[in-house]
Amino acid sequence: MRTLNDYFLTGKMTTISTAGSYFVTAPDGGQIIKIYTSIKNAITSVNAGLSFEIAGTAVTNGGITVAYSGSAAGDVDSATPSAANYIAEGQAIEMITDGASSTACECEVTFVIRRIG
């Protein structure tokens, strides 16, 4: 169950099948408590590895593997960060893809952020 202290921040990776970084800026500070991804179409060949960083530090337990086997539009994956997951107001979250998979595929990312204090 979500509390009134939780808010949702979304970002888009234009393709997870090409190595690269994308950024989204937090409008309020807090801890990232959950990360969800959903893809727009199937990927092929190899799994896509996604990671997330704040100021160059990896979000602990924040990595997501998007499996190519059986993948399809609307597939959802998630991670539950456990440390290095505090984001300050106005700070950027870097969304990184290893680009290992084939077939261009857009990915929506939703961060559940819990305000502290």
C-alpha positions as a Markdown table, in Angstrom:
| # | Residue | x | y | z |
|---|---|---|---|---|
| 1 | Met | 0.0 | 0.0 | 0.0 |
| 2 | Arg | 1.3 | 3.4 | -0.9 |
| 3 | Thr | 1.4 | 6.3 | 1.5 |
| 4 | Leu | 0.8 | 10.0 | 0.9 |
| 5 | Asn | 4.5 | 10.4 | 1.2 |
| 6 | Asp | 5.1 | 8.4 | -2.0 |
| 7 | Tyr | 5.3 | 9.9 | -5.4 |
| 8 | Phe | 5.9 | 8.5 | -8.9 |
| 9 | Leu | 8.5 | 9.7 | -11.4 |
| 10 | Thr | 8.6 | 8.4 | -14.9 |
| 11 | Gly | 11.3 | 8.4 | -17.5 |
| 12 | Lys | 11.8 | 7.0 | -21.0 |
| 13 | Met | 14.7 | 5.1 | -22.6 |
| 14 | Thr | 14.3 | 5.5 | -26.3 |
| 15 | Thr | 15.9 | 2.1 | -26.9 |
| 16 | Ile | 17.4 | -0.5 | -24.5 |
| 17 | Ser | 19.1 | -2.3 | -27.4 |
| 18 | Thr | 21.8 | 0.4 | -27.8 |
| 19 | Ala | 24.2 | 1.1 | -24.9 |
| 20 | Gly | 23.5 | 4.5 | -23.4 |
| 21 | Ser | 22.3 | 6.7 | -20.6 |
| 22 | Tyr | 19.1 | 8.6 | -20.1 |
| 23 | Phe | 18.3 | 11.0 | -17.2 |
| 24 | Val | 15.2 | 12.1 | -15.3 |
| 25 | Thr | 15.2 | 14.8 | -12.5 |
| 26 | Ala | 13.5 | 14.3 | -9.2 |
| 27 | Pro | 11.1 | 17.2 | -8.3 |
| 28 | Asp | 11.3 | 16.3 | -4.6 |
| 29 | Gly | 13.8 | 14.4 | -2.4 |
| 30 | Gly | 13.3 | 11.0 | -0.9 |
| 31 | Gln | 14.3 | 7.3 | -1.2 |
| 32 | Ile | 13.7 | 5.2 | -4.3 |
| 33 | Ile | 11.7 | 2.3 | -2.9 |
| 34 | Lys | 10.7 | 0.5 | -6.2 |
| 35 | Ile | 11.7 | 0.7 | -9.9 |
| 36 | Tyr | 9.3 | -0.6 | -12.6 |
| 37 | Thr | 10.0 | -1.0 | -16.3 |
| 38 | Ser | 7.7 | -1.8 | -19.2 |
| 39 | Ile | 8.8 | -2.4 | -22.8 |
| 40 | Lys | 7.0 | -1.4 | -26.0 |
| 41 | Asn | 7.9 | -4.5 | -28.0 |
| 42 | Ala | 9.9 | -7.7 | -27.9 |
| 43 | Ile | 13.7 | -7.7 | -27.8 |
| 44 | Thr | 15.8 | -10.4 | -29.3 |
| 45 | Ser | 19.2 | -12.2 | -29.1 |
| 46 | Val | 20.3 | -11.4 | -25.5 |
| 47 | Asn | 18.8 | -10.0 | -22.3 |
| 48 | Ala | 19.0 | -6.3 | -21.8 |
| 49 | Gly | 20.7 | -5.1 | -18.5 |
| 50 | Leu | 19.4 | -1.9 | -17.0 |
| 51 | Ser | 21.0 | -0.1 | -14.1 |
| 52 | Phe | 20.4 | 3.2 | -12.3 |
| 53 | Glu | 22.8 | 5.7 | -10.7 |
| 54 | Ile | 22.5 | 8.8 | -8.6 |
| 55 | Ala | 25.5 | 11.2 | -8.9 |
| 56 | Gly | 27.6 | 8.4 | -10.3 |
| 57 | Thr | 26.8 | 5.9 | -7.6 |
| 58 | Ala | 24.9 | 2.7 | -8.5 |
| 59 | Val | 21.5 | 2.3 | -6.7 |
| 60 | Thr | 22.0 | -0.9 | -4.7 |
| 61 | Asn | 19.8 | -3.8 | -5.8 |
| 62 | Gly | 18.4 | -1.5 | -8.5 |
| 63 | Gly | 19.4 | -3.4 | -11.5 |
| 64 | Ile | 16.8 | -4.9 | -13.8 |
| 65 | Thr | 17.2 | -7.7 | -16.4 |
| 66 | Val | 14.8 | -7.5 | -19.3 |
| 67 | Ala | 14.6 | -11.1 | -20.6 |
| 68 | Tyr | 14.5 | -11.5 | -24.4 |
| 69 | Ser | 13.0 | -15.0 | -24.2 |
| 70 | Gly | 9.3 | -14.7 | -24.5 |
| 71 | Ser | 9.5 | -10.9 | -24.3 |
| 72 | Ala | 6.5 | -8.9 | -25.6 |
| 73 | Ala | 5.0 | -5.4 | -25.6 |
| 74 | Gly | 3.9 | -4.6 | -22.1 |
| 75 | Asp | 6.3 | -6.8 | -20.2 |
| 76 | Val | 6.9 | -5.4 | -16.7 |
| 77 | Asp | 10.1 | -6.0 | -14.6 |
| 78 | Ser | 10.9 | -4.5 | -11.2 |
| 79 | Ala | 13.6 | -4.0 | -8.6 |
| 80 | Thr | 13.6 | -3.0 | -4.9 |
| 81 | Pro | 16.5 | -0.8 | -4.1 |
| 82 | Ser | 18.1 | -1.3 | -0.7 |
| 83 | Ala | 20.8 | 1.3 | -0.4 |
| 84 | Ala | 22.4 | 4.3 | -2.2 |
| 85 | Asn | 18.9 | 5.1 | -3.2 |
| 86 | Tyr | 18.4 | 8.6 | -1.7 |
| 87 | Ile | 17.7 | 11.3 | -4.3 |
| 88 | Ala | 17.8 | 15.0 | -3.4 |
| 89 | Glu | 15.3 | 17.5 | -4.8 |
| 90 | Gly | 16.5 | 18.6 | -8.3 |
| 91 | Gln | 19.0 | 15.7 | -8.6 |
| 92 | Ala | 19.1 | 13.5 | -11.7 |
| 93 | Ile | 18.7 | 9.7 | -11.8 |
| 94 | Glu | 20.7 | 8.1 | -14.5 |
| 95 | Met | 19.0 | 5.2 | -16.4 |
| 96 | Ile | 21.7 | 3.1 | -18.1 |
| 97 | Thr | 21.3 | 0.3 | -20.6 |
| 98 | Asp | 24.0 | -2.1 | -21.6 |
| 99 | Gly | 22.6 | -2.3 | -25.1 |
| 100 | Ala | 23.2 | -6.1 | -25.3 |
| 101 | Ser | 19.8 | -7.0 | -26.8 |
| 102 | Ser | 18.8 | -6.7 | -30.4 |
| 103 | Thr | 15.7 | -5.0 | -31.9 |
| 104 | Ala | 15.1 | -1.3 | -31.0 |
| 105 | Cys | 12.8 | -1.2 | -28.0 |
| 106 | Glu | 11.5 | 1.8 | -26.0 |
| 107 | Cys | 11.3 | 1.3 | -22.3 |
| 108 | Glu | 9.2 | 3.3 | -19.8 |
| 109 | Val | 10.7 | 3.5 | -16.2 |
| 110 | Thr | 8.7 | 4.4 | -13.1 |
| 111 | Phe | 10.4 | 5.2 | -9.9 |
| 112 | Val | 8.4 | 5.1 | -6.6 |
| 113 | Ile | 10.0 | 7.6 | -4.3 |
| 114 | Arg | 9.1 | 8.0 | -0.7 |
| 115 | Arg | 9.6 | 11.4 | 0.9 |
| 116 | Ile | 11.5 | 11.4 | 4.1 |
| 117 | Gly | 10.8 | 13.6 | 7.1 |
